[in-house]
Amino acid sequence: MGHIKTGAIVLAGGKGRRMHSKIQKQYLELAGKPLILYSLEAFDRSFVDEIVLVVGEGEVCAVRKHIIEQHHLQKVTAVVEGGQERYHSVYAGLQALQNCDYILIHDGARPLLTEDIIRRTIQGAMDCQACAAGMPVKDTIKERGSSGFAVRTPDRTRLWQIQTPQAFAGPLIRSAYDWLLQDESRQRGITDDAMVVERYGGPAVRLVEGSYGNIKVTTPEDMAVAEALLSLQREG
């Protein structure tokens, strides 16, 4: 058996409206480096063979120059423009990856990605074809009805908050996305890649531990939390 080829798609095309900044959140400085650089470097250091970065419209040249070339990222083989929705951006990333046996998909707004999380997630995909990182929820969760009142309290012991990366066998995730993009009615409410596979009728998605530190930076407060977590990670 030859080398198993692994690719990573890093998504950096979000508008980041909740950040209240003229600079898109993925390029804001976090502890002296652009936010997006952290996850790119984590994949660059890992066993992953190839990285595709998906950016917003008109950003390809600037990102290639100021992020990829300036920081000497060796494994980024393509920088491509994303689309209107997250799933369009993932699809653009899939088109740019060549013949990968396993594919990781990661939100570039999660800068505290570690090689351990990458390894656990890809192992889950190798074992079960589909895998997502996540963590058990800490809080009690209530479902809120349209009238503003709590209508249900699910059993917390069975609930996980889902993160990225999510990893899949290459043929599975390609087929699932081809299926999704064929019909707009299939796209309603899609929020992550595991959901695409679920809706496609693929294998059950294995959940593996990510980290409570693997936060998604969405608001200015998240930047302060990410900076504190980064400093703890470095001390550890």
mmCIF file with all atom_site columns, C-alpha atoms in Angstrom, residues 5-223:
data_model
loop_
_atom_site.group_PDB
_atom_site.id
_atom_site.type_symbol
_atom_site.label_atom_id
_atom_site.label_alt_id
_atom_site.label_comp_id
_atom_site.label_asym_id
_atom_site.label_entity_id
_atom_site.label_seq_id
_atom_site.pdbx_PDB_ins_code
_atom_site.Cartn_x
_atom_site.Cartn_y
_atom_site.Cartn_z
_atom_site.occupancy
_atom_site.B_iso_or_equiv
_atom_site.pdbx_formal_charge
_atom_site.auth_seq_id
_atom_site.auth_comp_id
_atom_site.auth_asym_id
_atom_site.auth_atom_id
_atom_site.pdbx_PDB_model_num
ATOM 1   C CA . LYS A 1 5   ? -2.403  11.368 1.012  1.00 0.00 ? 5   LYS A CA 1
ATOM 2   C CA . THR A 1 6   ? -4.070  13.848 3.345  1.00 0.00 ? 6   THR A CA 1
ATOM 3   C CA . GLY A 1 7   ? -5.248  17.339 2.442  1.00 0.00 ? 7   GLY A CA 1
ATOM 4   C CA . ALA A 1 8   ? -6.597  20.230 4.514  1.00 0.00 ? 8   ALA A CA 1
ATOM 5   C CA . ILE A 1 9   ? -9.033  22.958 3.486  1.00 0.00 ? 9   ILE A CA 1
ATOM 6   C CA . VAL A 1 10  ? -8.787  26.085 5.645  1.00 0.00 ? 10  VAL A CA 1
ATOM 7   C CA . LEU A 1 11  ? -11.713 28.503 5.346  1.00 0.00 ? 11  LEU A CA 1
ATOM 8   C CA . ALA A 1 12  ? -10.937 32.209 5.621  1.00 0.00 ? 12  ALA A CA 1
ATOM 9   C CA . GLY A 1 13  ? -13.709 33.781 3.588  1.00 0.00 ? 13  GLY A CA 1
ATOM 10  C CA . GLY A 1 14  ? -16.013 34.911 6.425  1.00 0.00 ? 14  GLY A CA 1
ATOM 11  C CA . LYS A 1 15  ? -17.214 38.504 6.642  1.00 0.00 ? 15  LYS A CA 1
ATOM 12  C CA . GLY A 1 16  ? -16.836 38.684 10.439 1.00 0.00 ? 16  GLY A CA 1
ATOM 13  C CA . ARG A 1 17  ? -19.582 41.282 10.967 1.00 0.00 ? 17  ARG A CA 1
ATOM 14  C CA . ARG A 1 18  ? -19.721 40.639 14.724 1.00 0.00 ? 18  ARG A CA 1
ATOM 15  C CA . MET A 1 19  ? -16.100 41.744 15.101 1.00 0.00 ? 19  MET A CA 1
ATOM 16  C CA . HIS A 1 20  ? -17.013 45.415 14.338 1.00 0.00 ? 20  HIS A CA 1
ATOM 17  C CA . SER A 1 21  ? -13.710 45.936 12.534 1.00 0.00 ? 21  SER A CA 1
ATOM 18  C CA . LYS A 1 22  ? -12.863 47.232 9.052  1.00 0.00 ? 22  LYS A CA 1
ATOM 19  C CA . ILE A 1 23  ? -10.284 44.431 8.788  1.00 0.00 ? 23  ILE A CA 1
ATOM 20  C CA . GLN A 1 24  ? -11.787 40.967 8.361  1.00 0.00 ? 24  GLN A CA 1
ATOM 21  C CA . LYS A 1 25  ? -11.281 38.919 11.501 1.00 0.00 ? 25  LYS A CA 1
ATOM 22  C CA . GLN A 1 26  ? -9.050  36.298 9.886  1.00 0.00 ? 26  GLN A CA 1
ATOM 23  C CA . TYR A 1 27  ? -6.413  38.974 9.184  1.00 0.00 ? 27  TYR A CA 1
ATOM 24  C CA . LEU A 1 28  ? -6.620  40.777 12.544 1.00 0.00 ? 28  LEU A CA 1
ATOM 25  C CA . GLU A 1 29  ? -3.455  40.500 14.621 1.00 0.00 ? 29  GLU A CA 1
ATOM 26  C CA . LEU A 1 30  ? -3.542  37.992 17.446 1.00 0.00 ? 30  LEU A CA 1
ATOM 27  C CA . ALA A 1 31  ? -0.443  38.147 19.673 1.00 0.00 ? 31  ALA A CA 1
ATOM 28  C CA . GLY A 1 32  ? 1.517   39.740 16.835 1.00 0.00 ? 32  GLY A CA 1
ATOM 29  C CA . LYS A 1 33  ? 0.454   37.441 13.981 1.00 0.00 ? 33  LYS A CA 1
ATOM 30  C CA . PRO A 1 34  ? -2.541  37.355 11.622 1.00 0.00 ? 34  PRO A CA 1
ATOM 31  C CA . LEU A 1 35  ? -5.265  35.165 13.137 1.00 0.00 ? 35  LEU A CA 1
ATOM 32  C CA . ILE A 1 36  ? -5.444  32.891 10.073 1.00 0.00 ? 36  ILE A CA 1
ATOM 33  C CA . LEU A 1 37  ? -1.722  32.110 10.301 1.00 0.00 ? 37  LEU A CA 1
ATOM 34  C CA . TYR A 1 38  ? -2.084  29.998 13.463 1.00 0.00 ? 38  TYR A CA 1
ATOM 35  C CA . SER A 1 39  ? -4.162  27.199 11.942 1.00 0.00 ? 39  SER A CA 1
ATOM 36  C CA . LEU A 1 40  ? -2.180  27.322 8.680  1.00 0.00 ? 40  LEU A CA 1
ATOM 37  C CA . GLU A 1 41  ? 1.049   26.838 10.640 1.00 0.00 ? 41  GLU A CA 1
ATOM 38  C CA . ALA A 1 42  ? -0.477  23.978 12.644 1.00 0.00 ? 42  ALA A CA 1
ATOM 39  C CA . PHE A 1 43  ? -1.325  22.129 9.416  1.00 0.00 ? 43  PHE A CA 1
ATOM 40  C CA . ASP A 1 44  ? 2.030   23.073 7.865  1.00 0.00 ? 44  ASP A CA 1
ATOM 41  C CA . ARG A 1 45  ? 3.862   21.446 10.825 1.00 0.00 ? 45  ARG A CA 1
ATOM 42  C CA . SER A 1 46  ? 1.626   18.361 10.806 1.00 0.00 ? 46  SER A CA 1
ATOM 43  C CA . PHE A 1 47  ? 1.663   15.195 8.687  1.00 0.00 ? 47  PHE A CA 1
ATOM 44  C CA . VAL A 1 48  ? -0.822  16.797 6.236  1.00 0.00 ? 48  VAL A CA 1
ATOM 45  C CA . ASP A 1 49  ? 0.528   16.720 2.654  1.00 0.00 ? 49  ASP A CA 1
ATOM 46  C CA . GLU A 1 50  ? -1.335  19.614 1.085  1.00 0.00 ? 50  GLU A CA 1
ATOM 47  C CA . ILE A 1 51  ? -3.256  22.711 2.241  1.00 0.00 ? 51  ILE A CA 1
ATOM 48  C CA . VAL A 1 52  ? -5.797  24.756 0.278  1.00 0.00 ? 52  VAL A CA 1
ATOM 49  C CA . LEU A 1 53  ? -6.737  28.156 1.692  1.00 0.00 ? 53  LEU A CA 1
ATOM 50  C CA . VAL A 1 54  ? -10.158 29.538 0.743  1.00 0.00 ? 54  VAL A CA 1
ATOM 51  C CA . VAL A 1 55  ? -10.461 33.337 0.960  1.00 0.00 ? 55  VAL A CA 1
ATOM 52  C CA . GLY A 1 56  ? -12.981 36.058 0.128  1.00 0.00 ? 56  GLY A CA 1
ATOM 53  C CA . GLU A 1 57  ? -13.525 37.655 -3.255 1.00 0.00 ? 57  GLU A CA 1
ATOM 54  C CA . GLY A 1 58  ? -10.533 39.662 -4.495 1.00 0.00 ? 58  GLY A CA 1
ATOM 55  C CA . GLU A 1 59  ? -8.212  38.548 -1.663 1.00 0.00 ? 59  GLU A CA 1
ATOM 56  C CA . VAL A 1 60  ? -6.176  35.815 -3.390 1.00 0.00 ? 60  VAL A CA 1
ATOM 57  C CA . CYS A 1 61  ? -3.126  37.889 -4.459 1.00 0.00 ? 61  CYS A CA 1
ATOM 58  C CA . ALA A 1 62  ? -2.784  39.825 -1.191 1.00 0.00 ? 62  ALA A CA 1
ATOM 59  C CA . VAL A 1 63  ? -3.116  36.686 0.945  1.00 0.00 ? 63  VAL A CA 1
ATOM 60  C CA . ARG A 1 64  ? -0.641  34.758 -1.179 1.00 0.00 ? 64  ARG A CA 1
ATOM 61  C CA . LYS A 1 65  ? 1.902   37.564 -0.831 1.00 0.00 ? 65  LYS A CA 1
ATOM 62  C CA . HIS A 1 66  ? 1.394   38.707 2.780  1.00 0.00 ? 66  HIS A CA 1
ATOM 63  C CA . ILE A 1 67  ? 0.456   35.421 4.457  1.00 0.00 ? 67  ILE A CA 1
ATOM 64  C CA . ILE A 1 68  ? 1.728   32.439 2.434  1.00 0.00 ? 68  ILE A CA 1
ATOM 65  C CA . GLU A 1 69  ? 4.981   33.773 0.956  1.00 0.00 ? 69  GLU A CA 1
ATOM 66  C CA . GLN A 1 70  ? 5.895   36.123 3.789  1.00 0.00 ? 70  GLN A CA 1
ATOM 67  C CA . HIS A 1 71  ? 5.587   33.363 6.399  1.00 0.00 ? 71  HIS A CA 1
ATOM 68  C CA . HIS A 1 72  ? 7.141   30.621 4.217  1.00 0.00 ? 72  HIS A CA 1
ATOM 69  C CA . LEU A 1 73  ? 4.253   28.159 4.415  1.00 0.00 ? 73  LEU A CA 1
ATOM 70  C CA . GLN A 1 74  ? 5.495   25.113 2.515  1.00 0.00 ? 74  GLN A CA 1
ATOM 71  C CA . LYS A 1 75  ? 2.362   23.012 2.096  1.00 0.00 ? 75  LYS A CA 1
ATOM 72  C CA . VAL A 1 76  ? -0.155  25.573 0.794  1.00 0.00 ? 76  VAL A CA 1
ATOM 73  C CA . THR A 1 77  ? -0.643  24.465 -2.816 1.00 0.00 ? 77  THR A CA 1
ATOM 74  C CA . ALA A 1 78  ? -3.552  26.777 -3.680 1.00 0.00 ? 78  ALA A CA 1
ATOM 75  C CA . VAL A 1 79  ? -5.322  29.938 -2.525 1.00 0.00 ? 79  VAL A CA 1
ATOM 76  C CA . VAL A 1 80  ? -8.818  30.115 -4.031 1.00 0.00 ? 80  VAL A CA 1
ATOM 77  C CA . GLU A 1 81  ? -11.872 32.351 -3.763 1.00 0.00 ? 81  GLU A CA 1
ATOM 78  C CA . GLY A 1 82  ? -14.825 31.045 -1.809 1.00 0.00 ? 82  GLY A CA 1
ATOM 79  C CA . GLY A 1 83  ? -18.512 31.549 -2.503 1.00 0.00 ? 83  GLY A CA 1
ATOM 80  C CA . GLN A 1 84  ? -21.591 33.089 -0.963 1.00 0.00 ? 84  GLN A CA 1
ATOM 81  C CA . GLU A 1 85  ? -22.219 30.386 1.656  1.00 0.00 ? 85  GLU A CA 1
ATOM 82  C CA . ARG A 1 86  ? -19.805 28.286 3.671  1.00 0.00 ? 86  ARG A CA 1
ATOM 83  C CA . TYR A 1 87  ? -20.651 25.174 1.665  1.00 0.00 ? 87  TYR A CA 1
ATOM 84  C CA . HIS A 1 88  ? -19.777 26.991 -1.595 1.00 0.00 ? 88  HIS A CA 1
ATOM 85  C CA . SER A 1 89  ? -16.374 27.801 -0.113 1.00 0.00 ? 89  SER A CA 1
ATOM 86  C CA . VAL A 1 90  ? -15.783 24.205 0.972  1.00 0.00 ? 90  VAL A CA 1
ATOM 87  C CA . TYR A 1 91  ? -16.732 23.059 -2.526 1.00 0.00 ? 91  TYR A CA 1
ATOM 88  C CA . ALA A 1 92  ? -14.201 25.477 -4.043 1.00 0.00 ? 92  ALA A CA 1
ATOM 89  C CA . GLY A 1 93  ? -11.570 24.025 -1.700 1.00 0.00 ? 93  GLY A CA 1
ATOM 90  C CA . LEU A 1 94  ? -12.478 20.466 -2.695 1.00 0.00 ? 94  LEU A CA 1
ATOM 91  C CA . GLN A 1 95  ? -12.076 21.364 -6.370 1.00 0.00 ? 95  GLN A CA 1
ATOM 92  C CA . ALA A 1 96  ? -8.536  22.604 -5.684 1.00 0.00 ? 96  ALA A CA 1
ATOM 93  C CA . LEU A 1 97  ? -7.339  19.533 -3.735 1.00 0.00 ? 97  LEU A CA 1
ATOM 94  C CA . GLN A 1 98  ? -5.755  16.794 -5.818 1.00 0.00 ? 98  GLN A CA 1
ATOM 95  C CA . ASN A 1 99  ? -6.445  13.084 -5.216 1.00 0.00 ? 99  ASN A CA 1
ATOM 96  C CA . CYS A 1 100 ? -6.495  13.117 -1.417 1.00 0.00 ? 100 CYS A CA 1
ATOM 97  C CA . ASP A 1 101 ? -7.470  9.937  0.416  1.00 0.00 ? 101 ASP A CA 1
ATOM 98  C CA . TYR A 1 102 ? -8.548  11.928 3.490  1.00 0.00 ? 102 TYR A CA 1
ATOM 99  C CA . ILE A 1 103 ? -9.581  15.572 3.751  1.00 0.00 ? 103 ILE A CA 1
ATOM 100 C CA . LEU A 1 104 ? -9.705  17.823 6.818  1.00 0.00 ? 104 LEU A CA 1
ATOM 101 C CA . ILE A 1 105 ? -11.894 20.940 6.761  1.00 0.00 ? 105 ILE A CA 1
ATOM 102 C CA . HIS A 1 106 ? -11.143 23.680 9.283  1.00 0.00 ? 106 HIS A CA 1
ATOM 103 C CA . ASP A 1 107 ? -12.460 27.151 10.107 1.00 0.00 ? 107 ASP A CA 1
ATOM 104 C CA . GLY A 1 108 ? -9.504  29.544 9.958  1.00 0.00 ? 108 GLY A CA 1
ATOM 105 C CA . ALA A 1 109 ? -11.129 31.525 12.801 1.00 0.00 ? 109 ALA A CA 1
ATOM 106 C CA . ARG A 1 110 ? -10.098 28.723 15.207 1.00 0.00 ? 110 ARG A CA 1
ATOM 107 C CA . PRO A 1 111 ? -6.460  29.646 15.862 1.00 0.00 ? 111 PRO A CA 1
ATOM 108 C CA . LEU A 1 112 ? -5.790  27.257 18.767 1.00 0.00 ? 112 LEU A CA 1
ATOM 109 C CA . LEU A 1 113 ? -5.664  24.162 16.604 1.00 0.00 ? 113 LEU A CA 1
ATOM 110 C CA . THR A 1 114 ? -3.043  21.635 17.734 1.00 0.00 ? 114 THR A CA 1
ATOM 111 C CA . GLU A 1 115 ? -1.345  18.713 16.046 1.00 0.00 ? 115 GLU A CA 1
ATOM 112 C CA . ASP A 1 116 ? -2.989  16.361 18.589 1.00 0.00 ? 116 ASP A CA 1
ATOM 113 C CA . ILE A 1 117 ? -6.470  17.505 17.499 1.00 0.00 ? 117 ILE A CA 1
ATOM 114 C CA . ILE A 1 118 ? -5.508  17.077 13.824 1.00 0.00 ? 118 ILE A CA 1
ATOM 115 C CA . ARG A 1 119 ? -4.213  13.570 14.544 1.00 0.00 ? 119 ARG A CA 1
ATOM 116 C CA . ARG A 1 120 ? -7.293  12.471 16.525 1.00 0.00 ? 120 ARG A CA 1
ATOM 117 C CA . THR A 1 121 ? -9.655  13.786 13.872 1.00 0.00 ? 121 THR A CA 1
ATOM 118 C CA . ILE A 1 122 ? -7.901  12.181 10.913 1.00 0.00 ? 122 ILE A CA 1
ATOM 119 C CA . GLN A 1 123 ? -7.650  8.872  12.815 1.00 0.00 ? 123 GLN A CA 1
ATOM 120 C CA . GLY A 1 124 ? -11.403 9.014  13.363 1.00 0.00 ? 124 GLY A CA 1
ATOM 121 C CA . ALA A 1 125 ? -11.925 9.464  9.610  1.00 0.00 ? 125 ALA A CA 1
ATOM 122 C CA . MET A 1 126 ? -9.567  6.582  8.840  1.00 0.00 ? 126 MET A CA 1
ATOM 123 C CA . ASP A 1 127 ? -11.529 4.353  11.236 1.00 0.00 ? 127 ASP A CA 1
ATOM 124 C CA . CYS A 1 128 ? -15.075 5.477  10.338 1.00 0.00 ? 128 CYS A CA 1
ATOM 125 C CA . GLN A 1 129 ? -14.898 7.601  7.107  1.00 0.00 ? 129 GLN A CA 1
ATOM 126 C CA . ALA A 1 130 ? -16.372 10.690 8.807  1.00 0.00 ? 130 ALA A CA 1
ATOM 127 C CA . CYS A 1 131 ? -15.242 12.442 11.985 1.00 0.00 ? 131 CYS A CA 1
ATOM 128 C CA . ALA A 1 132 ? -15.691 15.770 13.757 1.00 0.00 ? 132 ALA A CA 1
ATOM 129 C CA . ALA A 1 133 ? -13.857 17.294 16.690 1.00 0.00 ? 133 ALA A CA 1
ATOM 130 C CA . GLY A 1 134 ? -15.985 18.559 19.542 1.00 0.00 ? 134 GLY A CA 1
ATOM 131 C CA . MET A 1 135 ? -16.414 18.661 23.312 1.00 0.00 ? 135 MET A CA 1
ATOM 132 C CA . PRO A 1 136 ? -19.211 17.781 25.755 1.00 0.00 ? 136 PRO A CA 1
ATOM 133 C CA . VAL A 1 137 ? -21.296 20.854 26.594 1.00 0.00 ? 137 VAL A CA 1
ATOM 134 C CA . LYS A 1 138 ? -20.728 22.311 30.064 1.00 0.00 ? 138 LYS A CA 1
ATOM 135 C CA . ASP A 1 139 ? -23.969 24.261 30.354 1.00 0.00 ? 139 ASP A CA 1
ATOM 136 C CA . THR A 1 140 ? -27.571 23.161 30.571 1.00 0.00 ? 140 THR A CA 1
ATOM 137 C CA . ILE A 1 141 ? -29.128 23.705 27.134 1.00 0.00 ? 141 ILE A CA 1
ATOM 138 C CA . LYS A 1 142 ? -32.733 24.799 26.636 1.00 0.00 ? 142 LYS A CA 1
ATOM 139 C CA . GLU A 1 143 ? -34.664 24.920 23.400 1.00 0.00 ? 143 GLU A CA 1
ATOM 140 C CA . ARG A 1 144 ? -36.359 28.285 23.032 1.00 0.00 ? 144 ARG A CA 1
ATOM 141 C CA . GLY A 1 145 ? -39.778 28.432 21.412 1.00 0.00 ? 145 GLY A CA 1
ATOM 142 C CA . SER A 1 146 ? -40.996 31.185 19.065 1.00 0.00 ? 146 SER A CA 1
ATOM 143 C CA . SER A 1 147 ? -42.803 32.871 21.971 1.00 0.00 ? 147 SER A CA 1
ATOM 144 C CA . GLY A 1 148 ? -39.536 33.302 23.887 1.00 0.00 ? 148 GLY A CA 1
ATOM 145 C CA . PHE A 1 149 ? -40.189 30.590 26.479 1.00 0.00 ? 149 PHE A CA 1
ATOM 146 C CA . ALA A 1 150 ? -38.173 27.415 27.096 1.00 0.00 ? 150 ALA A CA 1
ATOM 147 C CA . VAL A 1 151 ? -39.952 24.466 25.501 1.00 0.00 ? 151 VAL A CA 1
ATOM 148 C CA . ARG A 1 152 ? -37.481 21.631 26.140 1.00 0.00 ? 152 ARG A CA 1
ATOM 149 C CA . THR A 1 153 ? -34.349 20.773 28.109 1.00 0.00 ? 153 THR A CA 1
ATOM 150 C CA . PRO A 1 154 ? -32.325 18.088 26.297 1.00 0.00 ? 154 PRO A CA 1
ATOM 151 C CA . ASP A 1 155 ? -30.214 15.630 28.299 1.00 0.00 ? 155 ASP A CA 1
ATOM 152 C CA . ARG A 1 156 ? -26.900 17.450 28.692 1.00 0.00 ? 156 ARG A CA 1
ATOM 153 C CA . THR A 1 157 ? -24.879 14.236 29.056 1.00 0.00 ? 157 THR A CA 1
ATOM 154 C CA . ARG A 1 158 ? -25.537 13.421 25.387 1.00 0.00 ? 158 ARG A CA 1
ATOM 155 C CA . LEU A 1 159 ? -24.842 16.866 23.911 1.00 0.00 ? 159 LEU A CA 1
ATOM 156 C CA . TRP A 1 160 ? -21.581 17.978 22.303 1.00 0.00 ? 160 TRP A CA 1
ATOM 157 C CA . GLN A 1 161 ? -20.555 21.355 20.916 1.00 0.00 ? 161 GLN A CA 1
ATOM 158 C CA . ILE A 1 162 ? -19.030 20.667 17.510 1.00 0.00 ? 162 ILE A CA 1
ATOM 159 C CA . GLN A 1 163 ? -15.779 22.237 16.364 1.00 0.00 ? 163 GLN A CA 1
ATOM 160 C CA . THR A 1 164 ? -13.445 21.890 13.430 1.00 0.00 ? 164 THR A CA 1
ATOM 161 C CA . PRO A 1 165 ? -11.424 20.275 12.007 1.00 0.00 ? 165 PRO A CA 1
ATOM 162 C CA . GLN A 1 166 ? -13.803 17.722 10.580 1.00 0.00 ? 166 GLN A CA 1
ATOM 163 C CA . ALA A 1 167 ? -12.255 14.925 8.535  1.00 0.00 ? 167 ALA A CA 1
ATOM 164 C CA . PHE A 1 168 ? -13.599 12.602 5.874  1.00 0.00 ? 168 PHE A CA 1
ATOM 165 C CA . ALA A 1 169 ? -12.605 9.954  3.381  1.00 0.00 ? 169 ALA A CA 1
ATOM 166 C CA . GLY A 1 170 ? -11.957 11.921 0.167  1.00 0.00 ? 170 GLY A CA 1
ATOM 167 C CA . PRO A 1 171 ? -14.476 10.093 -2.076 1.00 0.00 ? 171 PRO A CA 1
ATOM 168 C CA . LEU A 1 172 ? -17.217 10.412 0.578  1.00 0.00 ? 172 LEU A CA 1
ATOM 169 C CA . ILE A 1 173 ? -16.936 14.169 1.131  1.00 0.00 ? 173 ILE A CA 1
ATOM 170 C CA . ARG A 1 174 ? -16.609 14.857 -2.600 1.00 0.00 ? 174 ARG A CA 1
ATOM 171 C CA . SER A 1 175 ? -19.729 12.800 -3.392 1.00 0.00 ? 175 SER A CA 1
ATOM 172 C CA . ALA A 1 176 ? -21.677 14.405 -0.537 1.00 0.00 ? 176 ALA A CA 1
ATOM 173 C CA . TYR A 1 177 ? -20.829 17.927 -1.727 1.00 0.00 ? 177 TYR A CA 1
ATOM 174 C CA . ASP A 1 178 ? -21.548 17.077 -5.385 1.00 0.00 ? 178 ASP A CA 1
ATOM 175 C CA . TRP A 1 179 ? -24.974 15.857 -4.207 1.00 0.00 ? 179 TRP A CA 1
ATOM 176 C CA . LEU A 1 180 ? -25.544 18.973 -2.064 1.00 0.00 ? 180 LEU A CA 1
ATOM 177 C CA . LEU A 1 181 ? -24.727 21.432 -4.840 1.00 0.00 ? 181 LEU A CA 1
ATOM 178 C CA . GLN A 1 182 ? -27.077 19.752 -7.336 1.00 0.00 ? 182 GLN A CA 1
ATOM 179 C CA . ASP A 1 183 ? -30.242 20.950 -5.599 1.00 0.00 ? 183 ASP A CA 1
ATOM 180 C CA . GLU A 1 184 ? -30.784 24.150 -3.594 1.00 0.00 ? 184 GLU A CA 1
ATOM 181 C CA . SER A 1 185 ? -33.496 22.543 -1.474 1.00 0.00 ? 185 SER A CA 1
ATOM 182 C CA . ARG A 1 186 ? -30.836 20.252 0.040  1.00 0.00 ? 186 ARG A CA 1
ATOM 183 C CA . GLN A 1 187 ? -28.813 23.237 1.278  1.00 0.00 ? 187 GLN A CA 1
ATOM 184 C CA . ARG A 1 188 ? -31.299 24.726 3.775  1.00 0.00 ? 188 ARG A CA 1
ATOM 185 C CA . GLY A 1 189 ? -29.917 24.954 7.297  1.00 0.00 ? 189 GLY A CA 1
ATOM 186 C CA . ILE A 1 190 ? -26.511 23.413 6.509  1.00 0.00 ? 190 ILE A CA 1
ATOM 187 C CA . THR A 1 191 ? -24.022 24.649 9.122  1.00 0.00 ? 191 THR A CA 1
ATOM 188 C CA . ASP A 1 192 ? -21.125 22.195 8.967  1.00 0.00 ? 192 ASP A CA 1
ATOM 189 C CA . ASP A 1 193 ? -19.579 19.457 6.855  1.00 0.00 ? 193 ASP A CA 1
ATOM 190 C CA . ALA A 1 194 ? -20.729 16.616 9.082  1.00 0.00 ? 194 ALA A CA 1
ATOM 191 C CA . MET A 1 195 ? -24.301 17.768 8.418  1.00 0.00 ? 195 MET A CA 1
ATOM 192 C CA . VAL A 1 196 ? -23.677 17.512 4.660  1.00 0.00 ? 196 VAL A CA 1
ATOM 193 C CA . VAL A 1 197 ? -22.606 13.876 5.092  1.00 0.00 ? 197 VAL A CA 1
ATOM 194 C CA . GLU A 1 198 ? -25.580 13.187 7.394  1.00 0.00 ? 198 GLU A CA 1
ATOM 195 C CA . ARG A 1 199 ? -28.064 14.679 4.935  1.00 0.00 ? 199 ARG A CA 1
ATOM 196 C CA . TYR A 1 200 ? -26.416 12.792 2.063  1.00 0.00 ? 200 TYR A CA 1
ATOM 197 C CA . GLY A 1 201 ? -27.062 9.554  3.943  1.00 0.00 ? 201 GLY A CA 1
ATOM 198 C CA . GLY A 1 202 ? -23.412 8.763  4.509  1.00 0.00 ? 202 GLY A CA 1
ATOM 199 C CA . PRO A 1 203 ? -21.915 6.826  7.428  1.00 0.00 ? 203 PRO A CA 1
ATOM 200 C CA . ALA A 1 204 ? -22.469 8.018  11.007 1.00 0.00 ? 204 ALA A CA 1
ATOM 201 C CA . VAL A 1 205 ? -20.053 10.781 12.002 1.00 0.00 ? 205 VAL A CA 1
ATOM 202 C CA . ARG A 1 206 ? -17.620 9.780  14.749 1.00 0.00 ? 206 ARG A CA 1
ATOM 203 C CA . LEU A 1 207 ? -17.074 12.447 17.427 1.00 0.00 ? 207 LEU A CA 1
ATOM 204 C CA . VAL A 1 208 ? -13.614 12.835 18.952 1.00 0.00 ? 208 VAL A CA 1
ATOM 205 C CA . GLU A 1 209 ? -12.369 15.287 21.559 1.00 0.00 ? 209 GLU A CA 1
ATOM 206 C CA . GLY A 1 210 ? -11.101 18.595 20.291 1.00 0.00 ? 210 GLY A CA 1
ATOM 207 C CA . SER A 1 211 ? -10.382 21.001 23.136 1.00 0.00 ? 211 SER A CA 1
ATOM 208 C CA . TYR A 1 212 ? -12.300 23.593 25.138 1.00 0.00 ? 212 TYR A CA 1
ATOM 209 C CA . GLY A 1 213 ? -9.495  25.924 24.046 1.00 0.00 ? 213 GLY A CA 1
ATOM 210 C CA . ASN A 1 214 ? -10.229 25.332 20.347 1.00 0.00 ? 214 ASN A CA 1
ATOM 211 C CA . ILE A 1 215 ? -12.545 28.345 20.251 1.00 0.00 ? 215 ILE A CA 1
ATOM 212 C CA . LYS A 1 216 ? -13.948 30.124 17.212 1.00 0.00 ? 216 LYS A CA 1
ATOM 213 C CA . VAL A 1 217 ? -13.035 33.803 17.236 1.00 0.00 ? 217 VAL A CA 1
ATOM 214 C CA . THR A 1 218 ? -16.231 35.692 16.379 1.00 0.00 ? 218 THR A CA 1
ATOM 215 C CA . THR A 1 219 ? -16.377 38.774 18.642 1.00 0.00 ? 219 THR A CA 1
ATOM 216 C CA . PRO A 1 220 ? -13.790 41.221 20.065 1.00 0.00 ? 220 PRO A CA 1
ATOM 217 C CA . GLU A 1 221 ? -14.094 39.417 23.426 1.00 0.00 ? 221 GLU A CA 1
ATOM 218 C CA . ASP A 1 222 ? -13.039 36.175 21.737 1.00 0.00 ? 222 ASP A CA 1
ATOM 219 C CA . MET A 1 223 ? -9.764  37.825 20.644 1.00 0.00 ? 223 MET A CA 1
#
